[in-house]
CSV table of C-alpha atoms in Angstrom, one decimal:
chain,number,residue,atom,x,y,z
A,1,GLY,CA,-15.9,11.3,6.0
A,2,ALA,CA,-12.1,12.8,5.7
A,3,GLY,CA,-10.4,9.0,5.2
A,4,VAL,CA,-10.8,5.6,3.3
A,5,SER,CA,-13.3,3.3,5.5
A,6,GLN,CA,-13.1,-0.6,5.3
A,7,SER,CA,-15.5,-3.0,6.7
A,8,PRO,CA,-15.6,-5.1,8.6
A,9,ARG,CA,-12.4,-4.9,10.5
A,10,TYR,CA,-12.0,-8.0,11.4
A,11,LYS,CA,-13.6,-11.3,9.0
A,12,VAL,CA,-13.3,-15.1,10.5
A,13,ALA,CA,-14.9,-17.1,7.9
A,14,LYS,CA,-15.5,-21.0,7.7
A,15,ARG,CA,-13.8,-22.6,4.9
A,16,GLY,CA,-15.7,-22.6,1.8
A,17,GLN,CA,-18.0,-19.9,2.7
A,18,ASP,CA,-18.3,-16.7,0.8
A,19,VAL,CA,-17.1,-13.6,1.9
A,20,ALA,CA,-17.6,-9.6,0.9
A,21,LEU,CA,-15.2,-7.0,1.7
A,22,ARG,CA,-16.5,-3.3,1.3
A,23,CYS,CA,-14.4,0.1,1.0
A,24,ASP,CA,-15.4,3.4,1.1
A,25,PRO,CA,-13.0,5.6,-0.8
A,26,ILE,CA,-12.6,9.8,-0.3
A,27,SER,CA,-15.2,11.1,-1.5
A,28,GLY,CA,-14.7,12.2,-5.4
A,29,HIS,CA,-11.5,9.8,-5.5
A,30,VAL,CA,-10.9,8.5,-9.2
A,31,SER,CA,-9.1,5.5,-8.1
A,32,LEU,CA,-9.3,2.5,-6.1
A,33,PHE,CA,-7.1,-0.1,-6.0
A,34,TRP,CA,-7.0,-3.8,-3.8
A,35,TYR,CA,-4.4,-4.8,-1.9
A,36,GLN,CA,-3.6,-8.0,-0.2
A,37,GLN,CA,-1.0,-8.1,2.8
A,38,ALA,CA,-0.1,-11.5,4.5
A,39,LEU,CA,2.5,-11.0,7.4
A,40,GLY,CA,5.9,-9.6,7.2
A,41,GLN,CA,5.4,-9.0,3.3
A,42,GLY,CA,4.6,-5.5,1.8
A,43,PRO,CA,1.2,-5.4,0.1
A,44,GLU,CA,0.5,-7.0,-3.0
A,45,PHE,CA,-1.9,-5.4,-5.9
A,46,LEU,CA,-5.1,-7.2,-6.8
A,47,THR,CA,-6.8,-4.9,-8.9
A,48,TYR,CA,-7.7,-2.0,-9.8
A,49,PHE,CA,-10.8,0.9,-11.0
A,50,GLN,CA,-10.9,4.1,-12.4
A,51,ASN,CA,-14.8,5.2,-11.3
A,52,GLU,CA,-16.6,2.0,-11.7
A,53,ALA,CA,-14.3,0.5,-14.4
A,54,GLN,CA,-12.2,-2.5,-13.7
A,55,LEU,CA,-9.0,-1.7,-15.4
A,56,ASP,CA,-6.5,-4.0,-13.9
A,57,LYS,CA,-7.4,-7.6,-11.8
A,58,SER,CA,-4.6,-9.3,-13.2
A,59,GLY,CA,-3.0,-9.6,-9.4
A,60,LEU,CA,-6.2,-11.7,-8.3
A,61,PRO,CA,-5.0,-15.2,-7.2
A,62,SER,CA,-7.8,-17.3,-8.4
A,63,ASP,CA,-11.3,-16.6,-10.2
A,64,ARG,CA,-13.0,-17.2,-6.2
A,65,PHE,CA,-12.4,-13.7,-6.1
A,66,PHE,CA,-14.1,-10.3,-7.2
A,67,ALA,CA,-14.2,-7.0,-7.0
A,68,GLU,CA,-16.8,-4.5,-8.2
A,69,ARG,CA,-17.3,-0.6,-8.2
A,70,PRO,CA,-20.9,-0.1,-9.8
A,71,GLU,CA,-21.4,3.7,-9.0
A,72,GLY,CA,-18.1,4.5,-8.8
A,73,SER,CA,-17.8,5.2,-5.3
A,74,VAL,CA,-18.1,2.1,-2.6
A,75,SER,CA,-16.2,-1.2,-3.8
A,76,THR,CA,-16.9,-4.8,-2.5
A,77,LEU,CA,-14.5,-7.3,-3.0
A,78,LYS,CA,-16.3,-10.6,-3.0
A,79,ILE,CA,-14.0,-14.1,-2.4
A,80,GLN,CA,-16.0,-17.5,-2.9
A,81,ARG,CA,-15.6,-20.6,-0.7
A,82,THR,CA,-13.0,-19.2,1.1
A,83,GLN,CA,-9.7,-21.1,1.4
A,84,GLN,CA,-6.8,-21.0,4.4
A,85,GLU,CA,-4.3,-19.5,1.9
A,86,ASP,CA,-6.9,-16.5,1.5
A,87,SER,CA,-6.0,-15.7,5.4
A,88,ALA,CA,-4.6,-12.1,5.1
A,89,VAL,CA,-5.3,-8.3,5.3
A,90,TYR,CA,-7.6,-6.6,2.6
A,91,LEU,CA,-6.4,-2.9,2.5
A,92,CYS,CA,-8.6,-0.6,-0.2
A,93,ALA,CA,-6.0,2.7,-1.3
A,94,SER,CA,-8.3,6.0,-3.4
A,95,SER,CA,-6.8,8.4,-5.0
A,96,LEU,CA,-8.0,11.4,-6.7
A,97,VAL,CA,-7.2,11.1,-10.5
A,98,GLY,CA,-6.2,8.6,-12.4
A,99,VAL,CA,-3.5,6.8,-14.5
A,100,ALA,CA,-0.4,9.0,-14.3
A,101,GLY,CA,-1.7,12.0,-13.3
A,102,VAL,CA,0.1,14.4,-11.1
A,103,TYR,CA,-1.6,13.8,-7.9
A,104,ASN,CA,-2.0,10.4,-7.8
A,105,GLU,CA,-0.6,10.2,-4.0
A,106,GLN,CA,-2.5,6.6,-2.6
A,107,PHE,CA,-4.7,6.8,0.7
A,108,PHE,CA,-5.2,3.7,2.6
A,109,GLY,CA,-7.9,2.7,4.7
A,110,PRO,CA,-7.2,0.7,7.9
A,111,GLY,CA,-8.0,-2.8,6.2
A,112,THR,CA,-9.9,-6.2,7.0
A,113,ARG,CA,-8.2,-8.8,8.6
A,114,LEU,CA,-9.6,-12.3,7.3
A,115,THR,CA,-8.9,-15.2,9.0
A,116,VAL,CA,-10.0,-18.6,7.3
A,117,LEU,CA,-10.1,-21.8,9.3
B,1,LYS,CA,9.1,-8.7,-12.5
B,2,GLN,CA,9.8,-5.2,-10.5
B,3,GLU,CA,11.2,-6.0,-7.1
B,4,VAL,CA,11.3,-4.2,-4.6
B,5,THR,CA,14.0,-3.7,-1.7
B,6,GLN,CA,14.2,-2.2,1.2
B,7,ILE,CA,16.7,-2.1,4.0
B,8,PRO,CA,17.8,-2.7,6.9
B,9,ALA,CA,14.7,-5.1,7.2
B,10,ALA,CA,15.0,-3.9,11.0
B,11,LEU,CA,16.4,-0.9,13.1
B,12,SER,CA,16.7,-0.6,16.9
B,13,VAL,CA,17.8,2.8,17.7
B,14,PRO,CA,18.0,4.7,20.9
B,15,GLU,CA,16.1,8.3,20.6
B,16,GLY,CA,17.8,10.8,19.3
B,17,GLU,CA,19.5,9.5,16.5
B,18,ASN,CA,19.4,10.2,12.9
B,19,LEU,CA,18.2,7.7,10.6
B,20,VAL,CA,19.3,6.2,7.6
B,21,LEU,CA,16.1,3.8,5.5
B,22,ASN,CA,16.9,2.5,1.8
B,23,CYS,CA,14.8,1.8,-1.3
B,24,SER,CA,15.9,0.4,-4.4
B,25,PHE,CA,14.2,-1.4,-7.5
B,26,THR,CA,15.4,-3.5,-9.4
B,27,ASP,CA,14.0,-1.5,-12.5
B,28,SER,CA,14.8,2.1,-12.8
B,29,ALA,CA,12.4,3.4,-15.2
B,30,ILE,CA,10.3,4.7,-11.7
B,31,TYR,CA,7.6,6.7,-12.6
B,32,ASN,CA,7.5,8.4,-9.1
B,33,LEU,CA,8.0,6.7,-5.9
B,34,GLN,CA,5.7,7.3,-2.3
B,35,TRP,CA,6.6,6.3,1.7
B,36,PHE,CA,4.8,5.2,4.2
B,37,ARG,CA,4.6,4.3,7.7
B,38,GLN,CA,2.2,1.0,9.3
B,39,ASP,CA,1.7,0.9,12.5
B,40,PRO,CA,0.7,-2.7,13.9
B,41,GLY,CA,-2.8,-3.7,13.0
B,42,LYS,CA,-2.8,0.0,11.2
B,43,GLY,CA,-3.5,0.7,7.1
B,44,LEU,CA,-1.1,2.6,5.8
B,45,THR,CA,0.3,6.2,6.4
B,46,SER,CA,1.0,7.9,3.8
B,47,LEU,CA,4.8,10.1,4.3
B,48,LEU,CA,6.1,11.5,1.2
B,49,LEU,CA,5.8,11.3,-2.3
B,50,ILE,CA,8.4,12.3,-4.9
B,51,GLN,CA,6.0,13.7,-7.9
B,52,SER,CA,7.7,12.4,-11.3
B,53,SER,CA,9.5,15.6,-11.8
B,54,GLN,CA,11.1,16.2,-8.5
B,55,ARG,CA,14.5,14.5,-6.7
B,56,GLU,CA,13.2,15.1,-3.1
B,57,GLN,CA,10.3,16.0,-0.4
B,58,THR,CA,10.5,16.8,3.2
B,59,SER,CA,8.1,16.9,6.2
B,60,GLY,CA,9.6,18.4,9.5
B,61,ARG,CA,11.5,15.2,10.3
B,62,LEU,CA,11.4,13.4,7.2
B,63,ASN,CA,12.7,13.6,3.9
B,64,ALA,CA,13.0,11.8,1.3
B,65,SER,CA,15.2,11.6,-2.0
B,66,LEU,CA,15.3,9.8,-5.2
B,67,ASP,CA,17.7,9.0,-8.1
B,68,LYS,CA,16.1,7.7,-10.8
B,69,SER,CA,18.9,6.6,-12.9
B,70,SER,CA,19.3,4.1,-10.3
B,71,GLY,CA,15.8,2.9,-8.7
B,72,ARG,CA,16.8,3.8,-5.0
B,73,SER,CA,15.5,6.0,-2.4
B,74,THR,CA,16.3,7.0,0.3
B,75,LEU,CA,14.4,8.3,3.9
B,76,TYR,CA,16.2,10.4,6.2
B,77,ILE,CA,14.4,10.5,10.2
B,78,ALA,CA,15.9,13.0,12.2
B,79,ALA,CA,15.9,13.4,15.6
B,80,SER,CA,14.5,10.3,15.8
B,81,GLN,CA,11.3,9.3,18.8
B,82,PRO,CA,9.6,7.0,20.2
B,83,GLY,CA,6.0,8.0,18.6
B,84,ASP,CA,8.5,6.9,15.3
B,85,SER,CA,8.2,3.4,16.0
B,86,ALA,CA,6.3,1.4,12.7
B,87,THR,CA,7.1,-0.2,9.2
B,88,TYR,CA,8.4,1.9,6.9
B,89,LEU,CA,7.5,1.2,3.4
B,90,CYS,CA,8.3,2.4,-0.3
B,91,ALA,CA,6.2,2.0,-3.2
B,92,GLY,CA,6.3,3.4,-6.5
B,93,PRO,CA,4.7,2.6,-9.8
B,94,GLN,CA,6.8,2.2,-13.2
B,95,SER,CA,7.4,4.5,-16.5
B,96,GLY,CA,5.7,3.9,-19.3
B,97,GLY,CA,2.0,3.6,-18.1
B,98,SER,CA,1.7,1.1,-15.4
B,99,TYR,CA,-0.1,2.7,-12.6
B,100,ILE,CA,0.5,-0.3,-10.4
B,101,PRO,CA,2.6,0.4,-7.6
B,102,THR,CA,4.9,-2.4,-6.1
B,103,PHE,CA,6.0,-2.5,-2.7
B,104,GLY,CA,8.8,-3.2,-0.5
B,105,ARG,CA,8.8,-5.9,2.5
B,106,GLY,CA,9.0,-2.5,4.6
B,107,THR,CA,11.6,-1.6,7.4
B,108,SER,CA,10.6,-2.4,10.4
B,109,LEU,CA,11.9,0.4,13.2
B,110,ILE,CA,11.8,0.8,17.2
B,111,VAL,CA,13.0,3.7,18.8
B,112,HIS,CA,13.7,3.5,22.4
B,113,PRO,CA,13.1,5.7,25.4
């Protein structure tokens, strides 16, 4: 595809359920970022992959959050035992090269809106 | 911790006005800077990227400048149109190897016909 895609676009979960959010980056993009965006706020960094390596997960709010990118392409963000405070839009972005690369412009997907009841 | 302030937080103008949106970083050691627009319920669309060796970028009616010495960027929108209505966000990673961009809260723009 031409852009970053994310699925599902909307997810409603009951508190305590596990959810999995998928991101398909632009083909050939080395870097992949996950962000969390609360209403009226800018995106907050969660984690970063360069190919299949998770280089930074310092933004993950708790050990209930887990992300993977096993083959260096598609990534999944998993949230276990969801809580109401997890309700937010989860955005995925990809860029062509890695750290401090010249062409590190980020391209975003449409996001997944998660609502935890 | 890097913080990003965007001024104004909201702007409502009639069609045709030239606009100035401001973005400032608490730590001026910015590597590069990217401006985005976000439409309601949508992801972020990249508008302009100012690389570390550049001071400004232009695309159509948009012009963005970056003053790395002060940690400030300005987005100019010429001859605004109702289709420009959206939230505009700036973001940039810090120098020194950090690849994590810090985002502002955005400027919410409404352009009236």
